[in-house]
PDB file of C-alpha atoms and ligand atoms in Angstrom:
ATOM      1  CA  MET M  12       0.000   0.000   0.000  1.00  0.00           C
ATOM      2  CA  LYS M  13       1.259   3.475  -0.853  1.00  0.00           C
ATOM      3  CA  LYS M  14       2.359   5.690   2.019  1.00  0.00           C
ATOM      4  CA  THR M  15       0.900   9.175   2.309  1.00  0.00           C
ATOM      5  CA  ILE M  16       3.100  12.267   2.269  1.00  0.00           C
ATOM      6  CA  LEU M  17       2.448  15.955   2.820  1.00  0.00           C
ATOM      7  CA  VAL M  18       3.413  18.453   0.094  1.00  0.00           C
ATOM      8  CA  SER M  19       3.228  22.263   0.089  1.00  0.00           C
ATOM      9  CA  SER M  20       0.207  23.249  -1.998  1.00  0.00           C
ATOM     10  CA  CYS M  21       2.199  25.809  -3.982  1.00  0.00           C
ATOM     11  CA  LEU M  22       4.532  23.027  -5.135  1.00  0.00           C
ATOM     12  CA  LEU M  23       1.469  21.179  -6.439  1.00  0.00           C
ATOM     13  CA  GLY M  24       0.549  24.160  -8.613  1.00  0.00           C
ATOM     14  CA  TYR M  25      -2.025  25.892  -6.444  1.00  0.00           C
ATOM     15  CA  GLY M  26      -1.819  29.693  -6.433  1.00  0.00           C
ATOM     16  CA  VAL M  27      -1.676  30.048  -2.673  1.00  0.00           C
ATOM     17  CA  ARG M  28       1.516  32.072  -2.235  1.00  0.00           C
ATOM     18  CA  PHE M  29       1.278  35.601  -0.830  1.00  0.00           C
ATOM     19  CA  ASP M  30       0.959  36.965  -4.383  1.00  0.00           C
ATOM     20  CA  LYS M  31      -1.467  34.218  -5.527  1.00  0.00           C
ATOM     21  CA  THR M  32       1.221  32.483  -7.569  1.00  0.00           C
ATOM     22  CA  SER M  33       2.430  28.897  -7.309  1.00  0.00           C
ATOM     23  CA  LYS M  34       5.867  27.284  -7.614  1.00  0.00           C
ATOM     24  CA  PRO M  35       4.958  23.978  -9.195  1.00  0.00           C
ATOM     25  CA  LEU M  36       7.296  21.012  -9.199  1.00  0.00           C
ATOM     26  CA  LEU M  37       8.425  19.765 -12.580  1.00  0.00           C
ATOM     27  CA  LYS M  38       5.911  17.419 -14.225  1.00  0.00           C
ATOM     28  CA  GLU M  39       8.383  14.543 -13.953  1.00  0.00           C
ATOM     29  CA  GLN M  40       8.889  15.192 -10.246  1.00  0.00           C
ATOM     30  CA  LEU M  41       5.169  15.295  -9.582  1.00  0.00           C
ATOM     31  CA  SER M  42       4.455  12.114 -11.516  1.00  0.00           C
ATOM     32  CA  ALA M  43       7.340  10.330  -9.753  1.00  0.00           C
ATOM     33  CA  LEU M  44       5.828  11.354  -6.418  1.00  0.00           C
ATOM     34  CA  GLU M  45       2.316  10.340  -7.482  1.00  0.00           C
ATOM     35  CA  ASP M  46       3.591   6.937  -8.643  1.00  0.00           C
ATOM     36  CA  LYS M  47       5.048   6.181  -5.252  1.00  0.00           C
ATOM     37  CA  PHE M  48       2.852   8.021  -2.740  1.00  0.00           C
ATOM     38  CA  ASN M  49      -0.560   9.339  -1.899  1.00  0.00           C
ATOM     39  CA  ILE M  50      -0.177  13.106  -1.708  1.00  0.00           C
ATOM     40  CA  ILE M  51      -1.969  15.504   0.608  1.00  0.00           C
ATOM     41  CA  GLY M  52      -1.408  19.156  -0.218  1.00  0.00           C
ATOM     42  CA  VAL M  53      -1.390  21.816   2.456  1.00  0.00           C
ATOM     43  CA  CYS M  54      -0.754  25.534   2.610  1.00  0.00           C
ATOM     44  CA  PRO M  55      -0.190  26.243   6.303  1.00  0.00           C
ATOM     45  CA  GLU M  56      -0.684  29.986   5.889  1.00  0.00           C
ATOM     46  CA  VAL M  57      -4.099  29.587   4.262  1.00  0.00           C
ATOM     47  CA  LEU M  58      -4.954  26.814   6.718  1.00  0.00           C
ATOM     48  CA  GLY M  59      -4.065  29.221   9.511  1.00  0.00           C
ATOM     49  CA  GLY M  60      -6.616  31.716   8.258  1.00  0.00           C
ATOM     50  CA  LEU M  61      -4.578  34.141   6.163  1.00  0.00           C
ATOM     51  CA  PRO M  62      -6.093  35.454   2.927  1.00  0.00           C
ATOM     52  CA  CYS M  63      -4.722  35.030  -0.555  1.00  0.00           C
ATOM     53  CA  PRO M  64      -3.226  37.340  -1.700  1.00  0.00           C
ATOM     54  CA  ARG M  65      -1.643  38.560   1.530  1.00  0.00           C
ATOM     55  CA  ARG M  66       1.302  40.669   2.586  1.00  0.00           C
ATOM     56  CA  PRO M  67       4.601  38.756   2.665  1.00  0.00           C
ATOM     57  CA  ALA M  68       5.960  38.006   6.113  1.00  0.00           C
ATOM     58  CA  GLU M  69       9.291  36.964   7.565  1.00  0.00           C
ATOM     59  CA  ILE M  70      10.466  35.531  10.871  1.00  0.00           C
ATOM     60  CA  SER M  71      12.209  38.060  13.104  1.00  0.00           C
ATOM     61  CA  LYS M  72      15.055  37.245  15.498  1.00  0.00           C
ATOM     62  CA  ASN M  73      12.677  36.490  18.360  1.00  0.00           C
ATOM     63  CA  ARG M  74      10.674  34.091  16.122  1.00  0.00           C
ATOM     64  CA  GLU M  75       7.801  36.520  15.722  1.00  0.00           C
ATOM     65  CA  ILE M  76       6.307  36.585  12.239  1.00  0.00           C
ATOM     66  CA  ARG M  77       5.851  40.082  10.911  1.00  0.00           C
ATOM     67  CA  THR M  78       4.981  41.859   7.696  1.00  0.00           C
ATOM     68  CA  GLN M  79       7.301  44.593   6.527  1.00  0.00           C
ATOM     69  CA  SER M  80       4.991  47.190   8.072  1.00  0.00           C
ATOM     70  CA  GLY M  81       5.224  45.446  11.452  1.00  0.00           C
ATOM     71  CA  GLN M  82       1.929  43.575  11.595  1.00  0.00           C
ATOM     72  CA  VAL M  83       2.427  40.490  13.775  1.00  0.00           C
ATOM     73  CA  LEU M  84       0.986  37.334  12.197  1.00  0.00           C
ATOM     74  CA  SER M  85       2.410  34.696  14.529  1.00  0.00           C
ATOM     75  CA  THR M  86      -0.998  33.376  15.607  1.00  0.00           C
ATOM     76  CA  PHE M  87      -1.984  32.558  12.033  1.00  0.00           C
ATOM     77  CA  PHE M  88       1.318  30.855  11.315  1.00  0.00           C
ATOM     78  CA  LEU M  89       1.131  28.767  14.488  1.00  0.00           C
ATOM     79  CA  LYS M  90      -2.457  27.766  13.772  1.00  0.00           C
ATOM     80  CA  GLY M  91      -1.448  26.644  10.290  1.00  0.00           C
ATOM     81  CA  ALA M  92       1.552  24.733  11.592  1.00  0.00           C
ATOM     82  CA  HIS M  93      -0.573  22.858  14.114  1.00  0.00           C
ATOM     83  CA  GLY M  94      -3.155  22.169  11.406  1.00  0.00           C
ATOM     84  CA  ALA M  95      -0.443  20.644   9.215  1.00  0.00           C
ATOM     85  CA  LEU M  96       0.800  18.580  12.148  1.00  0.00           C
ATOM     86  CA  ASN M  97      -2.731  17.314  12.808  1.00  0.00           C
ATOM     87  CA  ILE M  98      -2.991  16.192   9.178  1.00  0.00           C
ATOM     88  CA  CYS M  99       0.287  14.297   9.584  1.00  0.00           C
ATOM     89  CA  LYS M 100      -0.965  12.638  12.762  1.00  0.00           C
ATOM     90  CA  ASN M 101      -4.347  11.751  11.281  1.00  0.00           C
ATOM     91  CA  TYR M 102      -2.866  10.181   8.144  1.00  0.00           C
ATOM     92  CA  GLY M 103       0.276   8.660   9.662  1.00  0.00           C
ATOM     93  CA  ILE M 104       2.450  10.920   7.527  1.00  0.00           C
ATOM     94  CA  GLN M 105       6.179  10.624   8.137  1.00  0.00           C
ATOM     95  CA  LEU M 106       7.506  12.768   5.304  1.00  0.00           C
ATOM     96  CA  ALA M 107       6.766  16.292   4.107  1.00  0.00           C
ATOM     97  CA  VAL M 108       8.066  17.913   0.914  1.00  0.00           C
ATOM     98  CA  LEU M 109       7.904  21.609   1.700  1.00  0.00           C
ATOM     99  CA  LYS M 110       8.708  24.781  -0.228  1.00  0.00           C
ATOM    100  CA  SER M 111      12.120  26.214   0.543  1.00  0.00           C
ATOM    101  CA  LYS M 112      12.748  29.598   2.207  1.00  0.00           C
ATOM    102  CA  SER M 113       9.140  30.178   3.297  1.00  0.00           C
ATOM    103  CA  PRO M 114       8.510  31.428   6.851  1.00  0.00           C
ATOM    104  CA  SER M 115       6.088  28.493   7.162  1.00  0.00           C
ATOM    105  CA  CYS M 116       7.426  25.728   4.942  1.00  0.00           C
ATOM    106  CA  GLY M 117      11.125  26.617   4.650  1.00  0.00           C
ATOM    107  CA  PHE M 118      13.644  24.006   5.675  1.00  0.00           C
ATOM    108  CA  GLY M 119      17.334  24.743   6.211  1.00  0.00           C
ATOM    109  CA  LYS M 120      17.287  28.352   4.991  1.00  0.00           C
ATOM    110  CA  ILE M 121      14.805  31.153   5.587  1.00  0.00           C
ATOM    111  CA  TYR M 122      14.825  34.910   5.077  1.00  0.00           C
ATOM    112  CA  ASP M 123      16.385  36.807   7.961  1.00  0.00           C
ATOM    113  CA  GLY M 124      13.420  38.986   8.907  1.00  0.00           C
ATOM    114  CA  THR M 125      14.767  42.214   7.395  1.00  0.00           C
ATOM    115  CA  PHE M 126      12.994  41.939   4.016  1.00  0.00           C
ATOM    116  CA  SER M 127      16.334  42.464   2.298  1.00  0.00           C
ATOM    117  CA  GLY M 128      16.506  39.105   0.553  1.00  0.00           C
ATOM    118  CA  CYS M 129      19.174  37.765   2.950  1.00  0.00           C
ATOM    119  CA  LEU M 130      18.962  34.116   3.904  1.00  0.00           C
ATOM    120  CA  ILE M 131      20.006  32.611   7.224  1.00  0.00           C
ATOM    121  CA  ASN M 132      20.085  29.067   8.534  1.00  0.00           C
ATOM    122  CA  GLY M 133      16.741  28.091  10.005  1.00  0.00           C
ATOM    123  CA  ASN M 134      13.352  26.561   9.436  1.00  0.00           C
ATOM    124  CA  GLY M 135       9.874  27.913   8.952  1.00  0.00           C
ATOM    125  CA  ILE M 136       7.267  27.556  11.681  1.00  0.00           C
ATOM    126  CA  THR M 137       5.542  24.537  10.142  1.00  0.00           C
ATOM    127  CA  SER M 138       8.778  22.762   9.234  1.00  0.00           C
ATOM    128  CA  ASP M 139      10.054  23.218  12.775  1.00  0.00           C
ATOM    129  CA  LEU M 140       6.898  21.833  14.337  1.00  0.00           C
ATOM    130  CA  LEU M 141       6.816  18.808  12.026  1.00  0.00           C
ATOM    131  CA  LEU M 142      10.490  18.074  12.710  1.00  0.00           C
ATOM    132  CA  GLN M 143       9.927  18.355  16.457  1.00  0.00           C
ATOM    133  CA  ASN M 144       7.211  15.733  16.101  1.00  0.00           C
ATOM    134  CA  GLY M 145       9.250  13.231  14.120  1.00  0.00           C
ATOM    135  CA  VAL M 146       8.149  14.087  10.577  1.00  0.00           C
ATOM    136  CA  LYS M 147      11.052  14.134   8.109  1.00  0.00           C
ATOM    137  CA  VAL M 148      11.113  17.329   6.041  1.00  0.00           C
ATOM    138  CA  ILE M 149      12.823  17.891   2.710  1.00  0.00           C
ATOM    139  CA  ASN M 150      12.551  20.809   0.320  1.00  0.00           C
ATOM    140  CA  GLU M 151      11.996  20.721  -3.416  1.00  0.00           C
ATOM    141  CA  SER M 152      15.691  21.065  -4.227  1.00  0.00           C
ATOM    142  CA  GLU M 153      16.373  17.795  -2.375  1.00  0.00           C
ATOM    143  CA  LEU M 154      13.525  15.940  -4.042  1.00  0.00           C
ATOM    144  CA  ASP M 155      15.344  14.340  -6.974  1.00  0.00           C
ATOM    145  CA  ASP M 156      18.103  12.906  -4.798  1.00  0.00           C
ATOM    146  CA  TRP M 157      15.615  11.719  -2.212  1.00  0.00           C
ATOM    147  CA  LEU M 158      13.425  10.019  -4.842  1.00  0.00           C
ATOM    148  CA  LYS M 159      16.440   7.942  -5.913  1.00  0.00           C
ATOM    149  CA  THR M 160      16.624   6.534  -2.386  1.00  0.00           C
ATOM    150  CA  VAL M 161      12.956   5.482  -2.259  1.00  0.00           C
ATOM    151  CA  LYS M 162      12.555   1.716  -2.597  1.00  0.00           C
ATOM    152  CA  GLU M 163       9.925   0.481  -5.074  1.00  0.00           C
TER     153      GLU M 163
HETATM  154 FE1  SF4 B  19       3.557  27.476  -0.267  1.00  0.00          FE
HETATM  155 FE2  SF4 B  19       3.917  26.907   2.281  1.00  0.00          FE
HETATM  156 FE3  SF4 B  19       3.879  29.444   1.498  1.00  0.00          FE
HETATM  157 FE4  SF4 B  19       1.620  28.043   1.500  1.00  0.00          FE
HETATM  158  S1  SF4 B  19       2.840  28.580   3.282  1.00  0.00           S
HETATM  159  S2  SF4 B  19       2.359  29.344  -0.136  1.00  0.00           S
HETATM  160  S3  SF4 B  19       2.369  26.026   0.926  1.00  0.00           S
HETATM  161  S4  SF4 B  19       5.386  27.901   0.921  1.00  0.00           S
END
């Protein structure tokens, strides 16, 4: 039986990013995933109650999530992260393929909170919560290498 994995909705082609765009995976990547897994898409920011489009946000040094004008959105981001975790728990999901650099989905690198395009080491709010609860997280740039390790 196929295992179920979680994938960022924007990587599946849904226009759920702050500017209503998507960042779809390559067709070959998506079909390789669909061959091997059941896929559940999630956008933690929309799940947390934020509109689409919305103002971009970044994580500040104290882990608050703010827009450039200073609006604090942490509650929405946390709600979305816990919603994503609940999906993982309900479906026995052990792996999430999440969009890089996002303040929710980013894994390994995120923007530094200054809205200057600088990246720092760190994870988004959802990635962090999933990792803390034993869900493996990879981003789309690691997908091809990871797919080679998946046993048929
Ligand atoms: Fe994509 Fe995640 Fe941002 Fe939603 S929160 S748009 S799924 S990167």
